[in-house]
Amino acid sequence: GESVGLHLPTLSVQEGDNSIINCAYSNSASDYFIWYKQESGKGPQFIIDIRSNMDKRQGQRVTVLLNKTVKHLSLQIAATQPGDSAVYFCAGREGSARQLTFGSGTQLTVLP
Amino acid sequence: EAGVAQSPRYKIIEKRQSVAFWCNPISGHATLYWYQQILGQGPKLLIQFQNNGVVDDSQLPKDRFSAERLKGVDSTLKIQPAKLEDSAVYLCASSLDQRGLPTDTQYFGPGTRLTVL
């Protein structure tokens, strides 16, 4: 089966700095990954996704990098803002599986 | 566009009692999901509906949990009887495509926080 985890449970960054949130997965057959943002008291919100045939994908202020060799992906947030404070989850799909497996999340705190 | 609605937002019950959660997905969304999110963990899929049929309920503890989606719109999730370890946030999500693939964007509701004493 798939196992998806995150490297650090918490991360603090200064406002305006760049944030990097890491995620590792176990199954080399995993072919699709998503990053979600979950603010306190709310459900997860889609940020960006990436398929295994890509190494990098960019969105607005966010970039996801996928390293299939070491089974690692990261979410980079440029110019981190107070509104970015939330828990960030990566989720992955193994091959033909119908469901996503979520990691345990990283709490990002943006310091003034 | 209205998002996924869930009620109640909070529920406190004693163990061995019953509880039910309600979800109204985004209008027109064919696929509906129920997740359990224990504090400090990521969401875990309990059941997935395509219209009003069950696609995946492999992680649903069927001895105590049940779910239905009548008429392919609203859904209810029930726990009977509840255990202490059922304390969690129960999230409902929906996606547009009736294929319900992981690559379909899921839109989550705010969740129901259940505390079992």
PDB file of C-alpha atoms in Angstrom:
ATOM      1  CA  GLY A   1       0.000   0.000   0.000  1.00  0.00           C
ATOM      2  CA  GLU A   2       0.880   3.647  -0.049  1.00  0.00           C
ATOM      3  CA  SER A   3       2.425   5.488   2.848  1.00  0.00           C
ATOM      4  CA  VAL A   4       2.705   9.237   2.724  1.00  0.00           C
ATOM      5  CA  GLY A   5       4.273  11.297   5.452  1.00  0.00           C
ATOM      6  CA  LEU A   6       5.661  14.685   6.176  1.00  0.00           C
ATOM      7  CA  HIS A   7       9.096  15.461   7.480  1.00  0.00           C
ATOM      8  CA  LEU A   8       8.337  18.042  10.083  1.00  0.00           C
ATOM      9  CA  PRO A   9       5.149  18.499  12.114  1.00  0.00           C
ATOM     10  CA  THR A  10       5.766  22.237  12.522  1.00  0.00           C
ATOM     11  CA  LEU A  11       7.517  24.975  10.573  1.00  0.00           C
ATOM     12  CA  SER A  12       7.895  28.642  11.472  1.00  0.00           C
ATOM     13  CA  VAL A  13       8.955  31.259   8.948  1.00  0.00           C
ATOM     14  CA  GLN A  14       9.231  35.029   8.911  1.00  0.00           C
ATOM     15  CA  GLU A  15       6.684  36.928   6.892  1.00  0.00           C
ATOM     16  CA  GLY A  16       8.089  37.587   3.438  1.00  0.00           C
ATOM     17  CA  ASP A  17      10.478  34.628   3.489  1.00  0.00           C
ATOM     18  CA  ASN A  18      10.034  31.538   1.353  1.00  0.00           C
ATOM     19  CA  SER A  19       8.643  28.360   2.943  1.00  0.00           C
ATOM     20  CA  ILE A  20       9.529  24.806   2.012  1.00  0.00           C
ATOM     21  CA  ILE A  21       7.354  21.965   3.234  1.00  0.00           C
ATOM     22  CA  ASN A  22       8.548  18.436   2.571  1.00  0.00           C
ATOM     23  CA  CYS A  23       6.804  15.127   2.072  1.00  0.00           C
ATOM     24  CA  ALA A  24       8.041  11.589   1.524  1.00  0.00           C
ATOM     25  CA  TYR A  25       6.202   8.611   0.105  1.00  0.00           C
ATOM     26  CA  SER A  26       6.960   4.923   0.095  1.00  0.00           C
ATOM     27  CA  ASN A  27       5.477   3.423  -3.049  1.00  0.00           C
ATOM     28  CA  SER A  28       7.366   3.948  -6.300  1.00  0.00           C
ATOM     29  CA  ALA A  29       4.114   3.163  -8.159  1.00  0.00           C
ATOM     30  CA  SER A  30       2.602   6.401  -6.853  1.00  0.00           C
ATOM     31  CA  ASP A  31       1.750   8.525  -9.851  1.00  0.00           C
ATOM     32  CA  TYR A  32      -0.213  11.496  -8.587  1.00  0.00           C
ATOM     33  CA  PHE A  33       0.191  13.896  -5.672  1.00  0.00           C
ATOM     34  CA  ILE A  34      -1.769  16.801  -4.250  1.00  0.00           C
ATOM     35  CA  TRP A  35      -1.024  19.468  -1.692  1.00  0.00           C
ATOM     36  CA  TYR A  36      -3.852  20.688   0.514  1.00  0.00           C
ATOM     37  CA  LYS A  37      -4.062  23.619   2.907  1.00  0.00           C
ATOM     38  CA  GLN A  38      -6.237  23.324   6.006  1.00  0.00           C
ATOM     39  CA  GLU A  39      -6.968  26.390   8.097  1.00  0.00           C
ATOM     40  CA  SER A  40      -8.250  26.042  11.628  1.00  0.00           C
ATOM     41  CA  GLY A  41     -11.893  24.985  11.705  1.00  0.00           C
ATOM     42  CA  LYS A  42     -12.089  24.445   7.959  1.00  0.00           C
ATOM     43  CA  GLY A  43     -11.843  21.568   5.561  1.00  0.00           C
ATOM     44  CA  PRO A  44      -8.766  20.998   3.379  1.00  0.00           C
ATOM     45  CA  GLN A  45      -8.453  23.225   0.338  1.00  0.00           C
ATOM     46  CA  PHE A  46      -6.727  22.161  -2.888  1.00  0.00           C
ATOM     47  CA  ILE A  47      -3.508  24.064  -3.599  1.00  0.00           C
ATOM     48  CA  ILE A  48      -1.679  22.312  -6.419  1.00  0.00           C
ATOM     49  CA  ASP A  49      -1.175  18.860  -7.865  1.00  0.00           C
ATOM     50  CA  ILE A  50       1.491  17.076  -9.867  1.00  0.00           C
ATOM     51  CA  ARG A  51       1.653  13.882 -11.877  1.00  0.00           C
ATOM     52  CA  SER A  52       4.639  11.569 -11.834  1.00  0.00           C
ATOM     53  CA  ASN A  53       5.600  12.452 -15.412  1.00  0.00           C
ATOM     54  CA  MET A  54       6.522  15.940 -14.189  1.00  0.00           C
ATOM     55  CA  ASP A  55       9.329  17.179 -11.931  1.00  0.00           C
ATOM     56  CA  LYS A  56       7.972  20.617 -11.214  1.00  0.00           C
ATOM     57  CA  ARG A  57       4.735  22.522 -11.375  1.00  0.00           C
ATOM     58  CA  GLN A  58       4.096  26.141 -10.547  1.00  0.00           C
ATOM     59  CA  GLY A  59       1.014  27.971  -9.400  1.00  0.00           C
ATOM     60  CA  GLN A  60       0.420  31.361  -7.919  1.00  0.00           C
ATOM     61  CA  ARG A  61       3.234  31.813  -5.355  1.00  0.00           C
ATOM     62  CA  VAL A  62       3.501  28.023  -4.975  1.00  0.00           C
ATOM     63  CA  THR A  63       5.751  25.464  -6.610  1.00  0.00           C
ATOM     64  CA  VAL A  64       5.688  21.713  -6.164  1.00  0.00           C
ATOM     65  CA  LEU A  65       8.826  19.698  -6.850  1.00  0.00           C
ATOM     66  CA  LEU A  66       8.788  15.931  -7.294  1.00  0.00           C
ATOM     67  CA  ASN A  67      11.886  13.778  -6.961  1.00  0.00           C
ATOM     68  CA  LYS A  68      10.934  10.253  -7.916  1.00  0.00           C
ATOM     69  CA  THR A  69      14.417   8.904  -7.330  1.00  0.00           C
ATOM     70  CA  VAL A  70      14.219   9.506  -3.589  1.00  0.00           C
ATOM     71  CA  LYS A  71      10.414   9.469  -3.427  1.00  0.00           C
ATOM     72  CA  HIS A  72      10.156  12.999  -2.135  1.00  0.00           C
ATOM     73  CA  LEU A  73       8.080  16.034  -2.944  1.00  0.00           C
ATOM     74  CA  SER A  74       8.093  19.546  -1.627  1.00  0.00           C
ATOM     75  CA  LEU A  75       5.821  22.550  -1.594  1.00  0.00           C
ATOM     76  CA  GLN A  76       7.485  25.911  -1.869  1.00  0.00           C
ATOM     77  CA  ILE A  77       5.576  29.048  -0.955  1.00  0.00           C
ATOM     78  CA  ALA A  78       7.119  32.309  -2.095  1.00  0.00           C
ATOM     79  CA  ALA A  79       6.940  35.457   0.013  1.00  0.00           C
ATOM     80  CA  THR A  80       5.017  33.768   2.810  1.00  0.00           C
ATOM     81  CA  GLN A  81       2.120  35.811   4.166  1.00  0.00           C
ATOM     82  CA  PRO A  82       0.179  35.614   7.458  1.00  0.00           C
ATOM     83  CA  GLY A  83      -2.743  34.097   5.550  1.00  0.00           C
ATOM     84  CA  ASP A  84      -0.530  31.152   4.672  1.00  0.00           C
ATOM     85  CA  SER A  85      -0.561  29.993   8.293  1.00  0.00           C
ATOM     86  CA  ALA A  86      -2.291  26.613   8.216  1.00  0.00           C
ATOM     87  CA  VAL A  87      -1.668  22.873   8.205  1.00  0.00           C
ATOM     88  CA  TYR A  88      -0.368  21.594   4.884  1.00  0.00           C
ATOM     89  CA  PHE A  89      -0.989  18.016   3.769  1.00  0.00           C
ATOM     90  CA  CYS A  90       0.426  16.071   0.909  1.00  0.00           C
ATOM     91  CA  ALA A  91      -1.649  13.227  -0.483  1.00  0.00           C
ATOM     92  CA  GLY A  92      -0.711  10.584  -2.992  1.00  0.00           C
ATOM     93  CA  ARG A  93      -2.288   7.939  -5.162  1.00  0.00           C
ATOM     94  CA  GLU A  94      -0.718   4.575  -5.786  1.00  0.00           C
ATOM     95  CA  GLY A  95      -1.078   3.488  -9.371  1.00  0.00           C
ATOM     96  CA  SER A  96      -4.648   2.447 -10.058  1.00  0.00           C
ATOM     97  CA  ALA A  97      -5.908   3.010  -6.531  1.00  0.00           C
ATOM     98  CA  ARG A  98      -9.170   4.893  -6.336  1.00  0.00           C
ATOM     99  CA  GLN A  99      -8.340   6.774  -3.177  1.00  0.00           C
ATOM    100  CA  LEU A 100      -5.739   9.220  -1.955  1.00  0.00           C
ATOM    101  CA  THR A 101      -3.525   8.579   1.063  1.00  0.00           C
ATOM    102  CA  PHE A 102      -2.892  11.667   3.166  1.00  0.00           C
ATOM    103  CA  GLY A 103       0.202  12.458   5.191  1.00  0.00           C
ATOM    104  CA  SER A 104       0.013  13.732   8.755  1.00  0.00           C
ATOM    105  CA  GLY A 105       0.493  17.393   7.952  1.00  0.00           C
ATOM    106  CA  THR A 106       2.894  20.250   8.716  1.00  0.00           C
ATOM    107  CA  GLN A 107       1.695  23.220  10.745  1.00  0.00           C
ATOM    108  CA  LEU A 108       3.096  26.355   9.110  1.00  0.00           C
ATOM    109  CA  THR A 109       3.273  29.431  11.324  1.00  0.00           C
ATOM    110  CA  VAL A 110       4.133  32.780   9.784  1.00  0.00           C
ATOM    111  CA  LEU A 111       5.872  35.121  12.207  1.00  0.00           C
ATOM    112  CA  PRO A 112       5.452  38.905  11.903  1.00  0.00           C
TER     113      PRO A 112
ATOM    114  CA  GLU B   1     -21.190  28.885  -5.871  1.00  0.00           C
ATOM    115  CA  ALA B   2     -22.156  27.437  -2.497  1.00  0.00           C
ATOM    116  CA  GLY B   3     -19.660  25.057  -0.975  1.00  0.00           C
ATOM    117  CA  VAL B   4     -20.133  21.722   0.728  1.00  0.00           C
ATOM    118  CA  ALA B   5     -22.413  22.110   3.740  1.00  0.00           C
ATOM    119  CA  GLN B   6     -22.192  19.967   6.850  1.00  0.00           C
ATOM    120  CA  SER B   7     -24.141  19.858  10.076  1.00  0.00           C
ATOM    121  CA  PRO B   8     -23.859  19.901  12.946  1.00  0.00           C
ATOM    122  CA  ARG B   9     -20.495  21.624  13.294  1.00  0.00           C
ATOM    123  CA  TYR B  10     -19.912  20.200  16.762  1.00  0.00           C
ATOM    124  CA  LYS B  11     -21.313  17.234  18.658  1.00  0.00           C
ATOM    125  CA  ILE B  12     -20.564  15.857  22.100  1.00  0.00           C
ATOM    126  CA  ILE B  13     -21.963  12.473  23.083  1.00  0.00           C
ATOM    127  CA  GLU B  14     -21.401   9.743  25.621  1.00  0.00           C
ATOM    128  CA  LYS B  15     -19.861   6.467  24.503  1.00  0.00           C
ATOM    129  CA  ARG B  16     -22.379   3.895  23.309  1.00  0.00           C
ATOM    130  CA  GLN B  17     -24.728   6.646  22.125  1.00  0.00           C
ATOM    131  CA  SER B  18     -25.652   7.163  18.498  1.00  0.00           C
ATOM    132  CA  VAL B  19     -24.889  10.149  16.311  1.00  0.00           C
ATOM    133  CA  ALA B  20     -25.597  11.214  12.747  1.00  0.00           C
ATOM    134  CA  PHE B  21     -23.908  13.727  10.486  1.00  0.00           C
ATOM    135  CA  TRP B  22     -25.376  15.357   7.424  1.00  0.00           C
ATOM    136  CA  CYS B  23     -23.700  16.551   4.232  1.00  0.00           C
ATOM    137  CA  ASN B  24     -25.007  18.537   1.284  1.00  0.00           C
ATOM    138  CA  PRO B  25     -22.485  18.486  -1.578  1.00  0.00           C
ATOM    139  CA  ILE B  26     -21.943  21.136  -4.210  1.00  0.00           C
ATOM    140  CA  SER B  27     -24.851  21.138  -6.626  1.00  0.00           C
ATOM    141  CA  GLY B  28     -24.257  18.816  -9.550  1.00  0.00           C
ATOM    142  CA  HIS B  29     -21.346  16.954  -7.998  1.00  0.00           C
ATOM    143  CA  ALA B  30     -21.705  13.259  -8.658  1.00  0.00           C
ATOM    144  CA  THR B  31     -19.134  11.909  -6.218  1.00  0.00           C
ATOM    145  CA  LEU B  32     -19.308  12.294  -2.455  1.00  0.00           C
ATOM    146  CA  TYR B  33     -16.745  11.288   0.143  1.00  0.00           C
ATOM    147  CA  TRP B  34     -16.740  10.916   3.924  1.00  0.00           C
ATOM    148  CA  TYR B  35     -13.412  11.210   5.713  1.00  0.00           C
ATOM    149  CA  GLN B  36     -12.399  10.781   9.332  1.00  0.00           C
ATOM    150  CA  GLN B  37      -9.659  13.116  10.576  1.00  0.00           C
ATOM    151  CA  ILE B  38      -8.223  12.296  13.973  1.00  0.00           C
ATOM    152  CA  LEU B  39      -6.409  15.142  15.716  1.00  0.00           C
ATOM    153  CA  GLY B  40      -2.900  15.562  14.346  1.00  0.00           C
ATOM    154  CA  GLN B  41      -3.485  13.266  11.374  1.00  0.00           C
ATOM    155  CA  GLY B  42      -4.487  13.598   7.767  1.00  0.00           C
ATOM    156  CA  PRO B  43      -7.972  12.667   6.589  1.00  0.00           C
ATOM    157  CA  LYS B  44      -8.741   8.993   6.102  1.00  0.00           C
ATOM    158  CA  LEU B  45     -11.371   7.958   3.581  1.00  0.00           C
ATOM    159  CA  LEU B  46     -14.320   6.119   5.109  1.00  0.00           C
ATOM    160  CA  ILE B  47     -16.663   5.802   2.150  1.00  0.00           C
ATOM    161  CA  GLN B  48     -17.042   7.081  -1.404  1.00  0.00           C
ATOM    162  CA  PHE B  49     -20.321   7.375  -3.293  1.00  0.00           C
ATOM    163  CA  GLN B  50     -20.832   7.749  -7.011  1.00  0.00           C
ATOM    164  CA  ASN B  51     -24.303   9.248  -7.336  1.00  0.00           C
ATOM    165  CA  ASN B  52     -26.162   7.057  -4.825  1.00  0.00           C
ATOM    166  CA  GLY B  53     -24.021   3.941  -5.179  1.00  0.00           C
ATOM    167  CA  VAL B  54     -21.101   2.958  -2.947  1.00  0.00           C
ATOM    168  CA  VAL B  55     -17.756   2.843  -4.774  1.00  0.00           C
ATOM    169  CA  ASP B  56     -15.397   2.226  -1.863  1.00  0.00           C
ATOM    170  CA  ASP B  57     -16.211   1.496   1.767  1.00  0.00           C
ATOM    171  CA  SER B  58     -13.202  -0.683   2.539  1.00  0.00           C
ATOM    172  CA  GLN B  59     -12.146   1.452   5.521  1.00  0.00           C
ATOM    173  CA  LEU B  60     -15.594   1.937   6.998  1.00  0.00           C
ATOM    174  CA  PRO B  61     -16.029   0.077  10.319  1.00  0.00           C
ATOM    175  CA  LYS B  62     -19.269  -1.490   9.241  1.00  0.00           C
ATOM    176  CA  ASP B  63     -20.112  -2.929  12.635  1.00  0.00           C
ATOM    177  CA  ARG B  64     -20.826   0.583  13.901  1.00  0.00           C
ATOM    178  CA  PHE B  65     -20.672   3.020  10.981  1.00  0.00           C
ATOM    179  CA  SER B  66     -23.220   3.337   8.211  1.00  0.00           C
ATOM    180  CA  ALA B  67     -23.750   5.856   5.448  1.00  0.00           C
ATOM    181  CA  GLU B  68     -26.297   6.504   2.781  1.00  0.00           C
ATOM    182  CA  ARG B  69     -26.798   8.899  -0.069  1.00  0.00           C
ATOM    183  CA  LEU B  70     -30.407   8.850  -1.044  1.00  0.00           C
ATOM    184  CA  LYS B  71     -31.330  10.271  -4.459  1.00  0.00           C
ATOM    185  CA  GLY B  72     -27.654  10.880  -5.173  1.00  0.00           C
ATOM    186  CA  VAL B  73     -27.537  14.244  -3.423  1.00  0.00           C
ATOM    187  CA  ASP B  74     -27.409  14.633   0.385  1.00  0.00           C
ATOM    188  CA  SER B  75     -25.704  12.071   2.544  1.00  0.00           C
ATOM    189  CA  THR B  76     -25.780  11.007   6.175  1.00  0.00           C
ATOM    190  CA  LEU B  77     -23.105   9.200   8.161  1.00  0.00           C
ATOM    191  CA  LYS B  78     -24.159   7.405  11.335  1.00  0.00           C
ATOM    192  CA  ILE B  79     -22.237   5.911  14.206  1.00  0.00           C
ATOM    193  CA  GLN B  80     -24.016   3.449  16.476  1.00  0.00           C
ATOM    194  CA  PRO B  81     -22.774   2.850  19.115  1.00  0.00           C
ATOM    195  CA  ALA B  82     -19.970   5.391  19.430  1.00  0.00           C
ATOM    196  CA  LYS B  83     -16.627   4.580  21.026  1.00  0.00           C
ATOM    197  CA  LEU B  84     -14.070   6.890  22.577  1.00  0.00           C
ATOM    198  CA  GLU B  85     -11.749   6.372  19.598  1.00  0.00           C
ATOM    199  CA  ASP B  86     -14.398   7.780  17.253  1.00  0.00           C
ATOM    200  CA  SER B  87     -13.588  11.282  18.507  1.00  0.00           C
ATOM    201  CA  ALA B  88     -12.480  13.084  15.366  1.00  0.00           C
ATOM    202  CA  VAL B  89     -13.525  15.577  12.722  1.00  0.00           C
ATOM    203  CA  TYR B  90     -15.747  14.030  10.067  1.00  0.00           C
ATOM    204  CA  LEU B  91     -15.239  15.689   6.719  1.00  0.00           C
ATOM    205  CA  CYS B  92     -17.488  15.487   3.710  1.00  0.00           C
ATOM    206  CA  ALA B  93     -16.145  16.261   0.253  1.00  0.00           C
ATOM    207  CA  SER B  94     -17.567  16.206  -3.248  1.00  0.00           C
ATOM    208  CA  SER B  95     -16.205  16.182  -6.758  1.00  0.00           C
ATOM    209  CA  LEU B  96     -17.861  16.905 -10.058  1.00  0.00           C
ATOM    210  CA  ASP B  97     -16.932  13.909 -12.163  1.00  0.00           C
ATOM    211  CA  GLN B  98     -18.965  10.769 -11.676  1.00  0.00           C
ATOM    212  CA  ARG B  99     -15.876   8.672 -12.227  1.00  0.00           C
ATOM    213  CA  GLY B 100     -14.674   9.821  -8.797  1.00  0.00           C
ATOM    214  CA  LEU B 101     -11.004   9.484  -9.632  1.00  0.00           C
ATOM    215  CA  PRO B 102      -8.323  10.728  -7.217  1.00  0.00           C
ATOM    216  CA  THR B 103      -7.322  13.241  -9.885  1.00  0.00           C
ATOM    217  CA  ASP B 104     -10.719  14.929  -9.635  1.00  0.00           C
ATOM    218  CA  THR B 105     -10.567  18.003  -7.438  1.00  0.00           C
ATOM    219  CA  GLN B 106     -12.323  17.381  -4.151  1.00  0.00           C
ATOM    220  CA  TYR B 107     -14.060  20.227  -2.368  1.00  0.00           C
ATOM    221  CA  PHE B 108     -14.298  19.779   1.373  1.00  0.00           C
ATOM    222  CA  GLY B 109     -16.885  20.962   3.833  1.00  0.00           C
ATOM    223  CA  PRO B 110     -15.928  22.477   7.215  1.00  0.00           C
ATOM    224  CA  GLY B 111     -16.400  19.178   9.016  1.00  0.00           C
ATOM    225  CA  THR B 112     -18.224  18.030  12.135  1.00  0.00           C
ATOM    226  CA  ARG B 113     -16.124  17.791  15.267  1.00  0.00           C
ATOM    227  CA  LEU B 114     -17.257  14.796  17.322  1.00  0.00           C
ATOM    228  CA  THR B 115     -16.237  14.333  20.930  1.00  0.00           C
ATOM    229  CA  VAL B 116     -17.107  11.022  22.581  1.00  0.00           C
ATOM    230  CA  LEU B 117     -16.923  11.076  26.378  1.00  0.00           C
TER     231      LEU B 117
END
